[in-house]
Amino acid sequence: MKNSVGSEKLALFGGPKIIQSEFKHYNSIGVEEVEVAKNIIESGKLSQFLGEWHNDFYGG
């Protein structure tokens, strides 16, 4: 049995493309992520690092 795909050139080297349609653009950032980031930026508090021991400090 002859492998018809194996005998052709790869699309990279001028052979035919297997997938003819364009891939759909995917955006993993949704409305919820944008809203959370916006709230953080608008709060003006981008970090809770104070350089001292307190209830919200877990080391590191």
Coordinates of N, CA and C in Angstrom, one line a residue:
M1 N 0.8 -1.2 0.0 CA 0.0 0.0 0.0 C 0.9 1.2 0.0
K2 N 0.6 2.2 -0.9 CA 1.4 3.4 -1.0 C 0.9 4.5 -0.1
N3 N 1.7 5.2 0.6 CA 1.3 6.3 1.4 C 1.3 7.5 0.5
S4 N 0.1 8.0 0.2 CA 0.0 9.2 -0.7 C 0.5 10.5 -0.1
V5 N 0.4 10.6 1.2 CA 0.8 11.8 1.9 C 2.4 11.9 1.9
G6 N 3.0 10.7 2.2 CA 4.4 10.6 2.3 C 5.2 10.9 1.1
S7 N 4.5 10.8 -0.1 CA 5.2 10.9 -1.4 C 5.2 12.4 -1.8
E8 N 4.4 13.2 -1.2 CA 4.3 14.7 -1.6 C 5.2 15.5 -0.7
K9 N 5.6 16.7 -1.3 CA 6.4 17.6 -0.5 C 5.5 18.2 0.6
L10 N 6.2 18.6 1.7 CA 5.5 19.4 2.7 C 5.1 20.7 2.2
A11 N 4.0 21.3 2.8 CA 3.6 22.6 2.4 C 4.7 23.7 2.6
L12 N 5.5 23.4 3.6 CA 6.7 24.3 3.9 C 7.6 24.4 2.7
F13 N 7.7 23.3 1.9 CA 8.6 23.2 0.8 C 7.9 23.3 -0.5
G14 N 6.7 23.9 -0.5 CA 6.0 24.1 -1.8 C 4.9 23.0 -2.1
G15 N 4.7 22.1 -1.2 CA 3.6 21.1 -1.4 C 2.3 21.6 -1.1
P16 N 1.2 20.9 -1.2 CA -0.1 21.3 -1.0 C -0.4 21.5 0.5
K17 N -1.2 22.5 0.9 CA -1.6 22.6 2.3 C -2.7 21.7 2.6
I18 N -2.6 21.0 3.7 CA -3.7 20.1 4.2 C -4.9 20.9 4.6
I19 N -4.7 21.9 5.4 CA -5.8 22.8 5.9 C -5.9 24.0 5.1
Q20 N -7.0 24.2 4.4 CA -7.1 25.3 3.4 C -7.7 26.6 4.1
S21 N -8.4 26.4 5.2 CA -9.0 27.6 5.8 C -8.1 28.2 6.8
E22 N -8.3 29.5 7.1 CA -7.5 30.2 8.1 C -8.0 29.8 9.5
F23 N -7.1 29.8 10.5 CA -7.4 29.5 11.9 C -8.1 30.7 12.4
K24 N -9.2 30.5 13.3 CA -9.9 31.5 14.0 C -9.0 32.1 15.0
H25 N -9.0 33.4 15.2 CA -8.3 34.1 16.3 C -8.9 33.7 17.6
Y26 N -8.0 33.4 18.6 CA -8.5 33.0 19.9 C -8.0 34.0 20.9
N27 N -8.9 34.6 21.7 CA -8.5 35.6 22.7 C -8.9 34.9 24.1
S28 N -7.9 34.6 24.9 CA -8.2 34.0 26.2 C -8.6 35.0 27.3
I29 N -8.5 36.2 27.0 CA -8.9 37.3 27.9 C -10.3 37.7 27.7
G30 N -11.2 37.4 28.6 CA -12.6 37.7 28.5 C -13.0 39.0 29.3
V31 N -14.3 39.2 29.3 CA -14.8 40.4 30.0 C -14.5 40.4 31.4
E32 N -14.6 39.2 32.1 CA -14.3 39.1 33.5 C -12.8 39.4 33.8
E33 N -11.9 39.0 33.0 CA -10.5 39.3 33.3 C -10.2 40.7 33.1
V34 N -10.8 41.4 32.1 CA -10.6 42.8 31.8 C -11.1 43.6 33.0
E35 N -12.3 43.2 33.5 CA -12.9 43.9 34.6 C -12.1 43.8 35.9
V36 N -11.5 42.6 36.2 CA -10.7 42.4 37.4 C -9.4 43.3 37.2
A37 N -8.8 43.2 36.1 CA -7.6 44.0 35.9 C -7.9 45.5 36.0
K38 N -9.0 46.0 35.5 CA -9.4 47.4 35.5 C -9.6 47.8 37.0
N39 N -10.2 46.9 37.8 CA -10.5 47.3 39.2 C -9.2 47.4 40.0
I40 N -8.2 46.5 39.7 CA -6.9 46.6 40.3 C -6.2 47.8 40.0
I41 N -6.2 48.2 38.7 CA -5.5 49.4 38.3 C -6.1 50.6 38.9
E42 N -7.5 50.7 38.9 CA -8.2 51.8 39.4 C -8.0 52.0 40.9
S43 N -7.8 50.9 41.6 CA -7.6 50.9 43.1 C -6.3 51.6 43.5
G44 N -5.3 51.6 42.6 CA -4.1 52.3 42.9 C -3.2 51.4 43.8
K45 N -3.6 50.2 44.1 CA -2.9 49.3 45.0 C -2.5 48.1 44.2
L46 N -1.4 48.2 43.5 CA -1.0 47.1 42.6 C -0.2 46.0 43.4
S47 N 0.2 46.3 44.6 CA 0.9 45.3 45.4 C 0.6 45.5 46.8
Q48 N 0.6 44.4 47.6 CA 0.4 44.6 49.1 C 1.7 44.4 49.8
F49 N 2.8 44.4 49.1 CA 4.1 44.2 49.7 C 4.5 45.5 50.5
L50 N 4.7 45.3 51.8 CA 5.0 46.4 52.7 C 6.4 46.2 53.3
G51 N 7.0 45.0 53.1 CA 8.3 44.8 53.7 C 8.3 44.6 55.2
E52 N 7.2 44.2 55.8 CA 7.1 44.0 57.2 C 6.1 42.9 57.5
W53 N 6.1 42.3 58.7 CA 5.2 41.3 59.1 C 3.8 41.8 59.3
H54 N 2.8 41.2 58.8 CA 1.4 41.6 59.1 C 0.5 40.4 58.7
N55 N -0.7 40.4 59.0 CA -1.7 39.3 58.8 C -1.7 38.8 57.4
D56 N -1.5 39.6 56.4 CA -1.6 39.2 55.0 C -0.2 38.8 54.4
F57 N 0.8 38.6 55.3 CA 2.1 38.3 54.8 C 2.4 36.8 55.1
Y58 N 2.7 36.0 54.1 CA 2.9 34.6 54.3 C 4.4 34.2 54.1
G59 N 5.3 35.1 54.2 CA 6.7 34.8 54.0 C 7.1 35.0 52.5
G60 N 8.4 35.0 52.3 CA 8.9 35.1 51.0 C 9.5 36.4 50.7

